[in-house]
Short mmCIF file of N, CA and C in Angstrom, two decimals:
data_model
loop_
_atom_site.label_atom_id
_atom_site.label_comp_id
_atom_site.label_asym_id
_atom_site.label_seq_id
_atom_site.Cartn_x
_atom_site.Cartn_y
_atom_site.Cartn_z
N UNK A 1 1.18 -0.95 -0.04
CA UNK A 1 0.29 -0.27 0.36
C UNK A 1 0.45 1.35 -0.17
N UNK A 2 2.16 1.04 0.77
CA UNK A 2 2.27 2.83 1.27
C UNK A 2 4.29 2.09 -0.29
N UNK A 3 4.10 3.06 -0.57
CA UNK A 3 5.57 3.41 -1.45
C UNK A 3 6.27 4.05 -1.15
N UNK A 4 7.67 3.39 -1.15
CA UNK A 4 9.17 3.51 -0.52
C UNK A 4 9.68 4.69 -2.57
N UNK A 5 10.72 5.48 -2.15
CA UNK A 5 11.52 5.85 -3.06
C UNK A 5 12.86 6.08 -2.08
N UNK A 6 13.83 5.39 -2.76
CA UNK A 6 15.14 5.45 -2.09
C UNK A 6 16.12 6.94 -2.70
N UNK A 7 16.38 7.54 -2.28
CA UNK A 7 17.10 8.53 -2.41
C UNK A 7 18.83 8.59 -2.78
N UNK A 8 19.87 8.52 -3.64
CA UNK A 8 21.56 8.54 -3.51
C UNK A 8 21.71 9.34 -2.23
N UNK A 9 22.86 9.69 -1.23
CA UNK A 9 22.72 10.77 -0.34
C UNK A 9 24.34 10.94 -1.31
N UNK A 10 24.46 11.93 -0.96
CA UNK A 10 25.62 12.13 -1.41
C UNK A 10 27.21 12.08 -0.79
N UNK A 11 28.15 12.04 -0.80
CA UNK A 11 28.89 11.27 0.13
C UNK A 11 29.11 12.99 0.83
N UNK A 12 29.44 14.02 0.26
CA UNK A 12 29.19 15.11 1.29
C UNK A 12 28.24 15.94 2.43
N UNK A 13 26.93 15.17 1.54
CA UNK A 13 26.03 15.42 2.53
C UNK A 13 24.65 14.07 3.65
N UNK A 14 24.95 14.75 4.47
CA UNK A 14 24.28 13.76 5.36
C UNK A 14 22.99 13.99 5.96
N UNK A 15 21.71 13.24 5.28
CA UNK A 15 20.80 13.49 5.27
C UNK A 15 19.80 12.71 6.53
N UNK A 16 19.49 13.77 7.49
CA UNK A 16 18.94 13.21 8.63
C UNK A 16 17.35 12.51 8.44
N UNK A 17 16.48 12.24 9.91
CA UNK A 17 15.00 11.73 9.55
C UNK A 17 14.41 13.23 10.03
N UNK A 18 13.50 13.38 9.52
CA UNK A 18 12.63 14.40 9.34
C UNK A 18 11.84 14.53 11.51
N UNK A 19 11.81 13.18 11.49
CA UNK A 19 11.06 13.75 12.98
C UNK A 19 12.55 13.63 14.32
N UNK A 20 13.21 12.67 14.43
CA UNK A 20 14.18 12.70 15.30
C UNK A 20 15.60 12.83 15.04
N UNK A 21 16.09 13.42 13.33
CA UNK A 21 17.22 14.01 13.41
C UNK A 21 18.51 12.74 13.01
N UNK A 22 18.02 11.66 13.49
CA UNK A 22 19.23 10.39 13.04
C UNK A 22 19.16 10.23 11.11
N UNK A 23 20.73 10.03 11.49
CA UNK A 23 21.08 9.50 9.75
C UNK A 23 20.59 9.10 9.51
N UNK A 24 20.32 8.84 8.48
CA UNK A 24 19.66 7.83 7.56
C UNK A 24 20.56 7.04 7.08
N UNK A 25 21.11 6.39 6.95
CA UNK A 25 21.73 5.36 6.31
C UNK A 25 21.82 3.87 6.48
N UNK A 26 22.64 3.24 5.65
CA UNK A 26 22.82 3.14 3.96
C UNK A 26 21.90 4.40 3.28
N UNK A 27 20.57 4.14 3.66
CA UNK A 27 19.29 4.66 2.60
C UNK A 27 18.07 5.28 2.86
N UNK A 28 17.56 6.06 3.35
CA UNK A 28 16.83 7.27 3.43
C UNK A 28 15.49 6.71 2.99
N UNK A 29 14.81 6.97 3.77
CA UNK A 29 13.47 6.20 2.63
C UNK A 29 12.69 7.72 2.94
N UNK A 30 12.05 7.92 1.65
CA UNK A 30 11.49 9.43 0.59
C UNK A 30 9.81 8.99 0.64
N UNK A 31 9.32 9.48 2.14
CA UNK A 31 7.47 9.38 1.82
C UNK A 31 7.33 9.91 0.67
N UNK A 32 6.51 9.22 -0.63
CA UNK A 32 5.86 9.11 -1.74
C UNK A 32 4.95 10.57 -1.36
N UNK A 33 4.66 10.92 -0.48
CA UNK A 33 3.11 11.42 0.22
C UNK A 33 3.45 12.97 0.42
N UNK A 34 4.53 13.18 1.44
CA UNK A 34 4.76 14.44 1.68
C UNK A 34 6.25 14.46 1.01
N UNK A 35 6.53 13.81 0.60
CA UNK A 35 7.94 13.70 0.10
C UNK A 35 9.64 14.10 0.81
N UNK A 36 9.39 13.70 2.46
CA UNK A 36 10.55 14.44 3.22
C UNK A 36 11.48 12.90 3.78
N UNK A 37 11.94 13.00 4.21
CA UNK A 37 12.94 12.02 4.43
C UNK A 37 13.15 11.34 5.65
N UNK A 38 12.60 9.88 6.07
CA UNK A 38 12.24 9.35 7.05
C UNK A 38 13.52 8.36 8.04
N UNK A 39 14.08 7.72 9.03
CA UNK A 39 14.35 6.87 9.04
C UNK A 39 13.40 5.43 9.43
N UNK A 40 14.43 4.70 9.81
CA UNK A 40 13.45 3.00 9.17
C UNK A 40 12.04 3.42 10.59
N UNK A 41 12.43 3.76 11.36
CA UNK A 41 11.76 3.94 12.44
C UNK A 41 10.22 4.82 12.36
N UNK A 42 10.52 5.95 11.02
CA UNK A 42 9.29 7.00 11.21
C UNK A 42 9.24 6.67 9.40
N UNK A 43 9.45 5.68 9.01
CA UNK A 43 9.07 5.08 7.18
C UNK A 43 7.82 5.53 7.10
N UNK A 44 6.95 4.99 8.32
CA UNK A 44 5.83 4.88 6.98
C UNK A 44 4.46 6.04 7.76
N UNK A 45 4.05 6.40 6.80
CA UNK A 45 2.98 7.66 7.43
C UNK A 45 2.38 8.53 8.75
N UNK A 46 2.12 6.79 8.94
CA UNK A 46 0.93 7.05 10.33
C UNK A 46 2.46 7.41 11.63
N UNK A 47 4.01 7.09 11.03
CA UNK A 47 4.50 7.11 12.20
C UNK A 47 5.13 8.47 12.23
N UNK A 48 4.79 9.04 11.07
CA UNK A 48 6.09 10.64 11.48
C UNK A 48 4.86 11.72 11.04
N UNK A 49 3.52 11.06 11.22
CA UNK A 49 2.17 12.10 11.11
C UNK A 49 2.24 13.00 9.85
N UNK A 50 2.08 12.52 8.91
CA UNK A 50 2.40 12.78 7.27
C UNK A 50 0.99 13.88 7.25
N UNK A 51 1.44 14.59 6.31
CA UNK A 51 0.62 15.66 6.17
C UNK A 51 -0.65 15.16 5.04
N UNK A 52 -0.05 13.80 4.31
CA UNK A 52 -0.01 13.06 3.41
C UNK A 52 -1.19 12.11 3.48
N UNK A 53 -1.19 12.00 4.51
CA UNK A 53 -2.07 10.49 5.16
C UNK A 53 -3.60 11.28 5.28
N UNK A 54 -4.21 12.83 5.05
CA UNK A 54 -4.92 12.63 5.85
C UNK A 54 -5.99 12.76 4.09
N UNK A 55 -5.25 13.15 2.81
CA UNK A 55 -5.71 12.50 1.72
C UNK A 55 -5.72 10.93 1.17
N UNK A 56 -5.61 10.98 2.19
CA UNK A 56 -5.52 9.32 1.45
C UNK A 56 -6.33 8.79 2.19
N UNK A 57 -7.30 9.37 3.80
CA UNK A 57 -8.31 9.31 4.47
C UNK A 57 -9.82 9.72 3.43
N UNK A 58 -9.63 10.66 2.37
CA UNK A 58 -10.36 10.67 2.13
C UNK A 58 -11.23 10.17 0.75
N UNK A 59 -10.39 9.57 0.36
CA UNK A 59 -10.94 8.53 -0.33
C UNK A 59 -11.58 7.42 0.02
N UNK A 60 -13.15 7.74 -0.28
CA UNK A 60 -13.88 6.87 -0.51
C UNK A 60 -13.78 5.79 -0.69
N UNK A 61 -14.29 4.36 0.30
CA UNK A 61 -14.26 3.37 -0.27
C UNK A 61 -14.66 2.51 -1.19
N UNK A 62 -15.12 1.88 -2.35
CA UNK A 62 -15.36 1.60 -3.09
C UNK A 62 -16.28 0.08 -2.55
N UNK A 63 -17.73 0.43 -2.50
CA UNK A 63 -18.44 -0.22 -2.10
C UNK A 63 -18.80 -1.47 -2.77
N UNK A 64 -18.78 -2.33 -1.78
CA UNK A 64 -19.11 -3.94 -2.86
C UNK A 64 -19.58 -4.47 -3.19
N UNK A 65 -21.39 -3.25 -2.69
CA UNK A 65 -22.27 -4.29 -3.71
C UNK A 65 -22.46 -3.68 -5.30
N UNK A 66 -22.01 -2.41 -4.78
CA UNK A 66 -22.23 -1.06 -5.76
C UNK A 66 -21.04 -2.37 -7.09
N UNK A 67 -20.28 -2.43 -6.49
CA UNK A 67 -19.07 -2.98 -7.23
C UNK A 67 -19.00 -4.43 -7.95
N UNK A 68 -19.62 -5.04 -6.72
CA UNK A 68 -20.14 -6.48 -7.47
C UNK A 68 -21.65 -6.70 -8.76
N UNK A 69 -22.72 -5.65 -8.28
CA UNK A 69 -23.24 -5.47 -9.28
C UNK A 69 -22.54 -5.16 -11.03
N UNK A 70 -21.82 -4.05 -10.75
CA UNK A 70 -20.92 -3.20 -11.92
C UNK A 70 -20.81 -5.14 -12.71
N UNK A 71 -19.81 -5.62 -11.91
CA UNK A 71 -18.98 -6.68 -12.21
C UNK A 71 -20.21 -7.80 -13.23
N UNK A 72 -21.74 -7.66 -12.10
CA UNK A 72 -22.64 -8.50 -13.16
C UNK A 72 -23.11 -8.34 -14.74
N UNK A 73 -23.28 -6.83 -14.02
CA UNK A 73 -24.06 -6.31 -15.67
C UNK A 73 -22.67 -6.80 -16.60
N UNK A 74 -21.43 -6.08 -16.79
CA UNK A 74 -20.73 -6.68 -17.37
C UNK A 74 -20.81 -7.76 -17.98
N UNK A 75 -21.00 -8.74 -17.34
CA UNK A 75 -20.30 -10.23 -17.50
C UNK A 75 -21.74 -10.75 -18.01
N UNK A 76 -23.07 -10.06 -18.08
CA UNK A 76 -24.09 -10.72 -18.57
C UNK A 76 -24.05 -9.73 -19.73
N UNK A 77 -23.07 -8.79 -20.11
CA UNK A 77 -23.27 -7.44 -20.95
C UNK A 77 -22.12 -8.58 -22.51
N UNK A 78 -21.29 -9.09 -21.64
CA UNK A 78 -20.52 -10.12 -22.34
C UNK A 78 -21.08 -11.19 -23.23
N UNK A 79 -21.71 -11.86 -21.80
CA UNK A 79 -22.58 -12.88 -22.65
C UNK A 79 -23.39 -13.08 -23.18
N UNK A 80 -23.71 -11.77 -23.69
CA UNK A 80 -24.96 -11.42 -24.87
C UNK A 80 -24.77 -11.11 -25.91
N UNK A 81 -23.51 -10.00 -25.87
CA UNK A 81 -22.50 -9.43 -26.39
C UNK A 81 -21.71 -10.69 -27.71
N UNK A 82 -21.91 -11.80 -26.68
CA UNK A 82 -20.46 -12.41 -27.27
C UNK A 82 -18.98 -12.08 -27.32
N UNK A 83 -18.54 -10.99 -26.50
CA UNK A 83 -17.42 -11.13 -26.23
C UNK A 83 -17.12 -9.40 -27.12
N UNK A 84 -15.77 -9.16 -26.89
CA UNK A 84 -14.91 -8.52 -27.55
C UNK A 84 -14.25 -9.40 -29.26
N UNK A 85 -14.05 -10.29 -28.64
CA UNK A 85 -13.86 -11.42 -30.25
C UNK A 85 -14.19 -12.07 -30.96
N UNK A 86 -15.38 -11.85 -30.15
CA UNK A 86 -16.38 -12.66 -31.28
C UNK A 86 -17.59 -11.68 -31.85
N UNK A 87 -17.40 -10.16 -31.31
CA UNK A 87 -18.26 -9.00 -32.72
C UNK A 87 -17.12 -8.56 -33.30
N UNK A 88 -15.74 -8.79 -33.12
CA UNK A 88 -14.20 -8.44 -33.96
C UNK A 88 -14.62 -9.99 -34.94
N UNK A 89 -14.73 -10.83 -35.03
CA UNK A 89 -14.74 -12.27 -35.58
C UNK A 89 -15.85 -11.86 -36.64
N UNK A 90 -17.25 -11.24 -36.23
CA UNK A 90 -18.67 -11.40 -36.80
C UNK A 90 -18.45 -9.74 -37.54
N UNK A 91 -17.61 -8.93 -37.78
CA UNK A 91 -17.62 -7.85 -38.12
C UNK A 91 -16.34 -8.18 -39.87
N UNK A 92 -15.86 -8.91 -39.72
CA UNK A 92 -14.53 -9.12 -39.98
C UNK A 92 -15.31 -10.72 -40.96
N UNK A 93 -15.80 -10.70 -40.62
CA UNK A 93 -16.73 -12.14 -41.66
C UNK A 93 -17.78 -11.52 -42.51
N UNK A 94 -18.48 -10.26 -42.01
CA UNK A 94 -18.53 -9.72 -43.39
C UNK A 94 -18.44 -9.11 -44.44
N UNK A 95 -17.34 -8.50 -43.64
CA UNK A 95 -16.62 -8.06 -44.81
C UNK A 95 -16.14 -8.92 -46.26
N UNK A 96 -15.28 -9.99 -45.88
CA UNK A 96 -15.14 -11.34 -46.71
C UNK A 96 -15.69 -11.53 -47.47
#
């Protein structure tokens, strides 16, 4: 669910965790939501109080019932129409 990107640290600069200030060696964790650098302990958005976490919580979960209904309707339409390949075969058989 969470994405991590690793930044290469230049030999001259030492990156530190935004929360605790510890050096983040050998690889810093860059939060994909707030783009800040964190140590292993604070790498998860919940652990560093990520501002982007509130954006994640604003997403509405997909309702299982509506999704199930949409899938059923799609499958019924596929059976009725024969699916994409059947329609394609019919189209080319008419031309020939």
